[in-house]
Short mmCIF file of C-alpha atoms and ligand atoms in Angstrom, two decimals:
data_model
loop_
_atom_site.label_atom_id
_atom_site.label_comp_id
_atom_site.label_asym_id
_atom_site.label_seq_id
_atom_site.Cartn_x
_atom_site.Cartn_y
_atom_site.Cartn_z
CA MET A 6 35.20 -2.45 32.40
CA ALA A 7 34.74 -4.33 35.67
CA THR A 8 37.01 -1.86 37.50
CA ILE A 9 35.07 1.15 36.20
CA PHE A 10 31.79 -0.27 37.51
CA SER A 11 33.32 -1.33 40.80
CA THR A 12 34.51 2.26 41.46
CA VAL A 13 31.24 4.00 40.46
CA GLN A 14 28.82 4.42 43.37
CA PHE A 15 25.18 4.00 42.27
CA PRO A 16 22.68 5.43 44.76
CA SER A 17 20.24 2.87 46.20
CA SER A 18 16.58 3.41 45.28
CA HIS A 19 15.95 4.58 48.85
CA VAL A 20 18.70 7.24 48.57
CA LEU A 21 17.42 8.29 45.12
CA VAL A 22 13.89 8.90 46.39
CA THR A 23 14.84 10.69 49.60
CA ASP A 24 17.90 12.67 48.42
CA TYR A 25 16.73 13.50 44.87
CA PRO A 26 12.93 13.81 45.05
CA LYS A 27 12.64 16.12 42.02
CA LEU A 28 14.80 13.86 39.85
CA THR A 29 12.80 10.83 40.99
CA LEU A 30 9.55 12.58 40.13
CA LEU A 31 10.89 13.55 36.70
CA LEU A 32 11.99 9.95 35.97
CA PHE A 33 8.58 8.62 37.05
CA ALA A 34 6.83 11.25 34.92
CA ILE A 35 8.90 10.33 31.82
CA GLY A 36 8.38 6.61 32.43
CA GLY A 37 4.65 7.08 33.05
CA PHE A 38 4.25 9.24 29.94
CA THR A 39 6.11 6.71 27.77
CA ALA A 40 4.06 3.78 29.11
CA ALA A 41 0.77 5.70 28.76
CA ARG A 42 1.64 6.77 25.20
CA PHE A 43 2.48 3.19 24.23
CA ALA A 44 -0.72 1.85 25.82
CA LEU A 45 -2.85 4.54 24.16
CA LYS A 46 -1.24 3.99 20.78
CA THR A 47 -1.70 0.21 21.01
CA LEU A 48 -5.32 0.69 22.02
CA PHE A 49 -5.97 3.04 19.07
CA VAL A 50 -4.27 0.66 16.62
CA LEU A 51 -6.42 -2.23 17.89
CA LEU A 52 -9.60 -0.13 17.80
CA GLN A 53 -8.91 1.07 14.25
CA THR A 54 -7.98 -2.44 13.11
CA PHE A 55 -10.84 -4.40 14.66
CA VAL A 56 -13.63 -2.07 15.74
CA VAL A 57 -13.93 1.36 14.14
CA SER A 58 -15.15 1.85 10.56
CA GLY A 59 -13.53 4.28 8.17
CA LYS A 60 -15.16 7.16 6.29
CA SER A 61 -18.30 6.19 4.43
CA LEU A 62 -17.92 5.89 0.66
CA LYS A 63 -21.12 7.93 0.39
CA LYS A 64 -18.96 10.97 1.21
CA TYR A 65 -17.27 10.46 -2.16
CA GLY A 66 -20.53 10.05 -4.10
CA ALA A 67 -21.35 6.32 -3.81
CA GLY A 68 -24.91 5.75 -5.01
CA LYS A 69 -25.19 9.34 -6.26
CA GLY A 70 -23.98 8.90 -9.82
CA ALA A 71 -20.27 9.42 -9.08
CA TRP A 72 -17.58 7.36 -10.83
CA ALA A 73 -14.60 5.41 -9.57
CA VAL A 74 -11.54 5.04 -11.81
CA VAL A 75 -9.51 1.89 -11.18
CA THR A 76 -6.22 1.12 -12.91
CA GLY A 77 -4.78 -2.37 -13.19
CA ALA A 78 -8.35 -3.70 -13.06
CA SER A 79 -7.93 -6.66 -15.40
CA GLU A 80 -6.97 -8.97 -12.53
CA GLY A 81 -5.97 -9.28 -8.89
CA ILE A 82 -6.50 -6.46 -6.42
CA GLY A 83 -7.60 -3.92 -9.06
CA ARG A 84 -10.34 -6.18 -10.42
CA GLU A 85 -11.66 -6.61 -6.90
CA PHE A 86 -11.58 -2.82 -6.29
CA ALA A 87 -13.70 -2.34 -9.42
CA LEU A 88 -16.23 -5.03 -8.38
CA GLN A 89 -16.57 -3.82 -4.79
CA LEU A 90 -16.76 -0.12 -5.70
CA ALA A 91 -19.54 -0.97 -8.19
CA GLN A 92 -21.28 -2.95 -5.46
CA GLN A 93 -21.11 0.15 -3.26
CA GLY A 94 -22.91 2.14 -5.97
CA PHE A 95 -20.13 3.77 -8.02
CA ASN A 96 -20.10 3.79 -11.81
CA VAL A 97 -16.70 2.42 -12.75
CA VAL A 98 -14.02 3.14 -15.35
CA VAL A 99 -11.55 0.26 -15.54
CA SER A 100 -8.16 0.34 -17.18
CA ALA A 101 -5.25 -2.04 -17.92
CA ARG A 102 -3.65 -3.52 -21.05
CA ASN A 103 -5.78 -6.66 -21.34
CA ALA A 104 -8.82 -5.35 -23.26
CA SER A 105 -10.72 -8.64 -23.27
CA ALA A 106 -10.35 -9.10 -19.48
CA LEU A 107 -11.66 -5.53 -19.05
CA ALA A 108 -14.62 -6.22 -21.36
CA THR A 109 -15.50 -9.32 -19.30
CA LEU A 110 -15.28 -7.25 -16.11
CA VAL A 111 -17.54 -4.53 -17.55
CA SER A 112 -20.17 -7.15 -18.48
CA GLU A 113 -19.89 -8.73 -15.03
CA ILE A 114 -20.41 -5.38 -13.28
CA GLU A 115 -23.35 -4.46 -15.49
CA ALA A 116 -24.94 -7.90 -15.09
CA LYS A 117 -24.69 -7.71 -11.30
CA SER A 118 -26.07 -4.18 -11.07
CA THR A 119 -29.82 -4.23 -11.03
CA GLY A 120 -32.76 -2.23 -9.77
CA GLY A 121 -32.03 0.74 -7.51
CA LYS A 122 -28.29 -0.02 -7.46
CA LYS A 123 -27.80 0.09 -11.26
CA VAL A 124 -24.34 1.27 -12.18
CA GLN A 125 -22.50 1.86 -15.44
CA ALA A 126 -19.05 0.58 -16.32
CA LYS A 127 -16.64 1.33 -19.11
CA ALA A 128 -13.24 0.04 -20.10
CA VAL A 129 -10.35 2.18 -21.30
CA PRO A 130 -7.45 -0.09 -22.30
CA MET A 131 -4.10 1.56 -21.56
CA ASP A 132 -0.45 0.61 -21.41
CA PHE A 133 0.86 2.70 -18.53
CA SER A 134 4.46 1.97 -19.50
CA LYS A 135 3.90 4.14 -22.59
CA LEU A 136 3.94 7.63 -21.17
CA ASP A 137 4.74 9.13 -24.59
CA ASP A 138 1.77 7.56 -26.37
CA ALA A 139 -0.24 10.77 -26.79
CA ALA A 140 -3.09 8.96 -28.56
CA GLN A 141 -3.87 6.60 -25.66
CA TRP A 142 -3.57 9.35 -23.03
CA GLY A 143 -5.77 11.64 -25.14
CA ARG A 144 -8.37 8.85 -25.39
CA LEU A 145 -8.28 8.36 -21.62
CA GLU A 146 -8.66 12.10 -20.95
CA SER A 147 -11.64 12.37 -23.27
CA GLU A 148 -13.30 9.28 -21.69
CA LEU A 149 -12.87 10.86 -18.25
CA ALA A 150 -13.86 14.40 -19.27
CA GLY A 151 -17.14 15.51 -17.73
CA LEU A 152 -17.42 12.51 -15.37
CA ASP A 153 -18.07 13.17 -11.69
CA ILE A 154 -15.10 11.16 -10.44
CA GLY A 155 -15.37 10.48 -6.70
CA VAL A 156 -12.65 7.85 -6.35
CA LEU A 157 -9.36 7.18 -8.11
CA VAL A 158 -7.53 3.94 -7.36
CA ASN A 159 -3.96 4.02 -8.65
CA ASN A 160 -3.46 0.28 -8.45
CA ALA A 161 -1.71 -0.76 -11.69
CA GLY A 162 1.76 -1.89 -10.80
CA LYS A 163 4.75 -3.78 -12.06
CA SER A 164 7.36 -5.61 -10.03
CA TYR A 165 10.24 -7.93 -10.85
CA ASN A 166 9.53 -11.39 -12.25
CA TYR A 167 11.68 -12.62 -9.36
CA PRO A 168 13.99 -10.74 -6.96
CA GLU A 169 17.23 -9.74 -8.69
CA GLU A 170 20.26 -7.62 -7.85
CA PHE A 171 20.07 -4.18 -9.39
CA HIS A 172 23.24 -4.47 -11.49
CA ALA A 173 21.92 -7.67 -13.08
CA SER A 174 18.40 -6.38 -13.75
CA SER A 175 17.12 -5.48 -17.20
CA ARG A 176 17.22 -1.71 -17.79
CA LYS A 177 13.93 -1.82 -19.70
CA ASP A 178 12.22 -3.61 -16.78
CA MET A 179 13.54 -1.05 -14.27
CA GLU A 180 12.39 1.85 -16.45
CA ASP A 181 8.95 0.29 -16.97
CA ILE A 182 8.56 -0.19 -13.21
CA VAL A 183 9.23 3.51 -12.63
CA THR A 184 6.98 4.63 -15.51
CA ILE A 185 4.03 2.44 -14.45
CA ASN A 186 4.32 2.78 -10.67
CA VAL A 187 5.31 6.46 -10.54
CA ASN A 188 5.03 8.54 -13.72
CA SER A 189 1.64 7.21 -14.78
CA VAL A 190 0.28 7.72 -11.27
CA ILE A 191 1.40 11.34 -11.37
CA ARG A 192 -0.09 11.81 -14.85
CA LEU A 193 -3.46 10.25 -14.02
CA THR A 194 -3.73 11.98 -10.63
CA HIS A 195 -3.01 15.29 -12.38
CA ILE A 196 -5.82 14.57 -14.85
CA VAL A 197 -8.38 13.61 -12.20
CA LEU A 198 -7.59 15.91 -9.24
CA PRO A 199 -8.74 19.28 -10.69
CA GLY A 200 -12.32 17.95 -11.00
CA MET A 201 -12.22 16.70 -7.42
CA VAL A 202 -10.98 20.09 -6.22
CA GLU A 203 -13.78 21.81 -8.13
CA ARG A 204 -16.42 19.48 -6.64
CA LYS A 205 -14.75 19.61 -3.20
CA ARG A 206 -15.01 15.84 -2.92
CA GLY A 207 -12.72 12.93 -3.68
CA LEU A 208 -10.71 9.95 -2.57
CA ILE A 209 -7.38 8.90 -4.06
CA ILE A 210 -6.03 5.47 -3.12
CA ASN A 211 -2.44 4.72 -4.12
CA MET A 212 -1.39 1.08 -3.82
CA GLY A 213 1.78 0.96 -1.77
CA SER A 214 3.70 -2.03 -0.49
CA PHE A 215 5.64 -3.14 2.58
CA SER A 216 8.59 -3.04 0.13
CA GLY A 217 9.56 0.58 0.39
CA THR A 218 6.74 1.77 2.65
CA SER A 219 7.66 -0.36 5.70
CA VAL A 220 11.09 -1.70 4.96
CA ALA A 221 13.85 -1.34 2.36
CA SER A 222 13.81 -4.32 -0.01
CA PRO A 223 17.13 -5.57 -1.33
CA MET A 224 16.78 -7.27 -4.73
CA LEU A 225 13.56 -5.34 -5.39
CA SER A 226 15.29 -1.99 -5.10
CA THR A 227 13.61 -0.17 -8.01
CA TYR A 228 10.15 -1.49 -7.10
CA ALA A 229 10.68 -0.56 -3.43
CA GLY A 230 11.85 2.91 -4.52
CA THR A 231 8.63 3.48 -6.47
CA LYS A 232 6.48 2.40 -3.52
CA SER A 233 8.48 4.65 -1.23
CA PHE A 234 7.74 7.48 -3.67
CA LEU A 235 4.01 6.69 -3.44
CA SER A 236 3.99 6.92 0.35
CA SER A 237 5.83 10.25 0.36
CA PHE A 238 3.72 11.57 -2.55
CA SER A 239 0.48 10.52 -0.82
CA GLY A 240 1.43 12.13 2.50
CA SER A 241 2.39 15.39 0.82
CA LEU A 242 -0.68 15.54 -1.41
CA ALA A 243 -3.00 14.51 1.44
CA GLU A 244 -1.96 17.55 3.48
CA GLU A 245 -2.26 19.84 0.44
CA VAL A 246 -5.88 18.88 -0.28
CA ARG A 247 -7.04 18.19 3.28
CA GLY A 248 -9.16 21.34 3.43
CA LYS A 249 -10.66 20.73 -0.01
CA GLY A 250 -12.80 17.68 0.91
CA ILE A 251 -10.31 15.27 -0.67
CA ASP A 252 -8.61 12.33 1.03
CA VAL A 253 -5.43 10.73 -0.25
CA GLU A 254 -3.96 7.54 1.13
CA CYS A 255 -1.18 5.12 0.36
CA VAL A 256 -2.35 1.62 1.16
CA ASN A 257 0.49 -0.31 2.70
CA THR A 258 0.26 -4.04 2.13
CA TYR A 259 2.24 -7.20 2.74
CA PHE A 260 1.60 -10.18 0.41
CA VAL A 261 -1.87 -10.68 -1.14
CA VAL A 262 -2.81 -13.73 -3.25
CA SER A 263 -2.27 -12.67 -6.90
CA ASN A 264 -0.29 -13.21 -10.07
CA MET A 265 2.22 -10.60 -8.94
CA SER A 266 2.92 -12.26 -5.59
CA LYS A 267 2.76 -15.71 -7.27
CA ILE A 268 1.02 -16.90 -4.11
CA ARG A 269 -2.08 -19.00 -4.76
CA ARG A 270 -3.18 -19.97 -1.26
CA SER A 271 -4.44 -17.49 1.32
CA SER A 272 -3.50 -17.56 5.00
CA ALA A 273 -3.87 -15.32 8.03
CA LEU A 274 -1.03 -13.14 6.76
CA ILE A 275 -1.83 -13.41 3.04
CA PRO A 276 -5.44 -12.48 2.20
CA THR A 277 -7.32 -13.01 -1.03
CA PRO A 278 -7.86 -9.81 -3.07
CA LYS A 279 -11.52 -9.92 -2.02
CA ALA A 280 -10.79 -9.89 1.73
CA PHE A 281 -8.00 -7.38 1.26
CA VAL A 282 -10.09 -4.86 -0.73
CA ARG A 283 -13.00 -5.26 1.68
CA SER A 284 -10.71 -4.17 4.50
CA VAL A 285 -9.36 -1.20 2.50
CA LEU A 286 -12.85 0.09 1.64
CA SER A 287 -14.14 -0.33 5.19
CA LYS A 288 -11.22 1.52 6.78
CA ILE A 289 -10.89 4.61 4.58
CA THR A 290 -8.61 7.27 6.19
CA LEU A 291 -7.87 5.13 9.27
CA PRO A 292 -4.10 4.54 9.52
CA GLY A 293 -4.58 1.24 11.43
CA GLY A 294 -1.17 -0.32 11.94
CA ALA A 295 0.53 2.77 10.50
CA LEU A 296 -0.87 5.02 13.25
CA TRP A 297 1.68 7.49 14.71
CA THR A 298 4.58 5.94 12.82
CA ASN A 299 5.71 9.18 11.15
CA ARG A 300 4.32 8.17 7.75
CA PRO A 301 1.50 10.65 7.08
CA GLY A 302 -0.95 9.42 4.44
CA VAL A 303 0.03 5.77 4.91
CA VAL A 304 -2.65 3.31 6.03
CA THR A 305 -2.31 -0.42 6.78
CA PRO A 306 -5.93 -1.56 6.85
CA TYR A 307 -5.78 -5.36 6.58
CA TRP A 308 -5.75 -6.67 10.17
CA SER A 309 -2.69 -8.94 10.09
CA HIS A 310 -0.69 -6.52 7.94
CA GLY A 311 -1.62 -3.73 10.35
CA LEU A 312 -0.43 -5.69 13.38
CA LEU A 313 2.77 -6.70 11.58
CA ASP A 314 3.44 -3.09 10.52
CA TYR A 315 2.82 -1.90 14.07
CA VAL A 316 5.03 -4.53 15.70
CA MET A 317 7.84 -3.76 13.23
CA ASN A 318 7.60 -0.11 14.22
CA VAL A 319 7.52 -0.92 17.95
CA ILE A 320 10.59 -3.15 17.64
CA GLY A 321 12.16 -0.46 15.47
CA TRP A 322 15.24 -2.52 14.60
CA ASN A 323 14.82 -1.84 10.90
CA MET A 324 18.12 -3.39 9.79
CA ALA A 325 16.99 -6.79 11.14
CA PHE A 326 13.93 -6.66 8.86
CA VAL A 327 16.04 -5.51 5.89
CA ARG A 328 18.44 -8.46 6.41
CA TYR A 329 15.54 -10.89 6.78
CA THR A 330 13.94 -9.51 3.57
CA HIS A 331 17.27 -9.85 1.76
CA SER A 332 17.66 -13.51 2.68
CA LEU A 333 13.98 -14.19 1.86
CA HIS A 334 14.48 -12.61 -1.59
CA LYS A 335 17.67 -14.63 -2.22
CA ASP A 336 15.68 -17.77 -1.46
CA ILE A 337 12.76 -16.75 -3.73
CA ARG A 338 15.22 -16.01 -6.54
CA ARG A 339 16.94 -19.40 -6.10
CA ARG A 340 13.61 -21.21 -6.30
CA ALA A 341 12.40 -19.16 -9.29
CA LEU A 342 15.59 -19.93 -11.24
CA ARG A 343 15.30 -23.64 -10.40
CA LYS A 344 11.70 -23.60 -11.68
CA LEU A 345 12.76 -21.87 -14.91
CA GLU A 346 15.50 -24.49 -15.36
CA ARG A 347 13.01 -27.35 -14.88
CA GLU A 348 10.60 -25.75 -17.38
CA ALA A 349 13.40 -25.27 -19.92
CA LYS A 350 14.36 -28.98 -19.63
CA GLN A 351 10.76 -30.06 -20.21
CA GLN A 352 10.58 -28.20 -23.52
N1 LIG B 419 -0.04 -8.94 -4.50
C1 LIG B 419 0.82 -8.52 -3.59
O1 LIG B 419 1.35 -9.30 -2.79
C2 LIG B 419 1.14 -7.06 -3.48
C3 LIG B 419 1.94 -6.65 -2.42
C4 LIG B 419 2.25 -5.31 -2.31
C5 LIG B 419 1.76 -4.41 -3.23
N2 LIG B 419 0.98 -4.83 -4.26
C6 LIG B 419 0.53 -3.82 -5.23
O2 LIG B 419 -0.83 -4.01 -5.52
C7 LIG B 419 -1.09 -3.58 -6.86
C8 LIG B 419 -1.87 -4.66 -7.60
O3 LIG B 419 -1.10 -5.83 -7.64
P1 LIG B 419 -1.70 -7.30 -7.85
O4 LIG B 419 -1.08 -8.14 -6.81
O5 LIG B 419 -3.15 -7.25 -7.99
O6 LIG B 419 -0.98 -7.65 -9.23
P2 LIG B 419 -1.53 -8.33 -10.57
O7 LIG B 419 -2.57 -9.35 -10.26
O8 LIG B 419 -0.32 -8.73 -11.31
O9 LIG B 419 -2.25 -7.10 -11.30
C9 LIG B 419 -1.52 -6.04 -11.79
C10 LIG B 419 -2.44 -5.18 -12.62
O10 LIG B 419 -1.67 -4.09 -13.17
C11 LIG B 419 -1.91 -4.07 -14.57
N3 LIG B 419 -0.73 -3.62 -15.30
C12 LIG B 419 0.51 -4.14 -15.27
N4 LIG B 419 1.30 -3.53 -16.16
C13 LIG B 419 0.52 -2.60 -16.78
C14 LIG B 419 0.76 -1.68 -17.81
N5 LIG B 419 1.94 -1.57 -18.41
N6 LIG B 419 -0.27 -0.88 -18.21
C15 LIG B 419 -1.48 -0.99 -17.63
N7 LIG B 419 -1.77 -1.85 -16.65
C16 LIG B 419 -0.76 -2.66 -16.23
C17 LIG B 419 -2.24 -5.51 -14.95
O11 LIG B 419 -3.06 -5.54 -16.11
P3 LIG B 419 -2.59 -5.94 -17.60
O12 LIG B 419 -1.62 -7.05 -17.47
O13 LIG B 419 -3.88 -6.32 -18.27
O14 LIG B 419 -2.02 -4.69 -18.16
C18 LIG B 419 -3.05 -5.96 -13.75
O15 LIG B 419 -4.41 -5.60 -13.92
C19 LIG B 419 0.26 -3.26 -7.47
O16 LIG B 419 0.46 -1.87 -7.47
C20 LIG B 419 1.24 -3.94 -6.56
O17 LIG B 419 2.48 -3.29 -6.56
C21 LIG B 419 0.67 -6.14 -4.42
#
């Protein structure tokens, strides 16, 4: 190696400029373009993350009698979507399996809505893992029929109880994850979209995840696959309906405090559902950290998630993040099993 380099004659910068002026100019132009593009992109990401507001929810019928449909609304992020969309003036249909939690939510929304901002709410209990249950889907369709639906939030989701290798995972769990996170989203979107097309107005929010949307996730492979589907589905559908007054986005998120994440305390990187949903609803259609990262339809609205997503894309060394995620998941699994063992001993 040393001999190769010692025999190659590199021109000095002086020789390069004087003897190859066109080549020098070209190299400067490429370098300048790359630096300018990076600076512009960083500036736009920062502006979208910290300064600019997204599309107004009024464009989708907020305060004008339109409805928002929110799945997985019995707790966590979905519950917060329902509360904040109602606060913005949407009537709300909420769905999940836990009928009593939905009933409490409906009362809460109705109790809070007073005077000029009075909104209606109704609960439609559903088990989205039961795609073949014609009765429940028929009930949902008839509850939605005739409503002016301005917003659909496909939020209901299932993940693993703790990270596990695919070969050791329960087949039923894997199939439920796909049915809830993918098939039910397709079914419900297919029910709601025709009305939006007819009214030339609508917003569809699909809840994605860093697992699958930003980085492959060993030991959550099926879950990551479903979230990857959602980002590709959202990008494709978004382009299809762009001229019809309908926006579709896949919200990319890192951890949020919830039962699913099993994280109870918020931090700069892990928001509460309230802070997280506030950022989603204030940044509609702005890609934020996902700007110009070749993932059309994907948005990363929460500030620290946006910066993380952006930095990961700038660094670009995806395999390093995959390896880090793998070791993180091994550790989470170890701790989850130890906890289960302790609990078993106490019984
Ligand atoms: N929290 C995070 O760190 C995080 C990170 C990335 C992505 N996400 C995504 O964000 C979304 C919301 O998650 P979350 O953190 O708010 O979780 P969560 O608190 O566990 O809430 C999940 C919701 O989905 C509903 N659900 C689960 N299985 C269902 C089924 N078979 N049929 C109908 N509804 C069902 C649950 O209601 P019932 O139990 O009453 O049915 C619940 O309302 C999910 O799509 C998740 O993948 C979350």
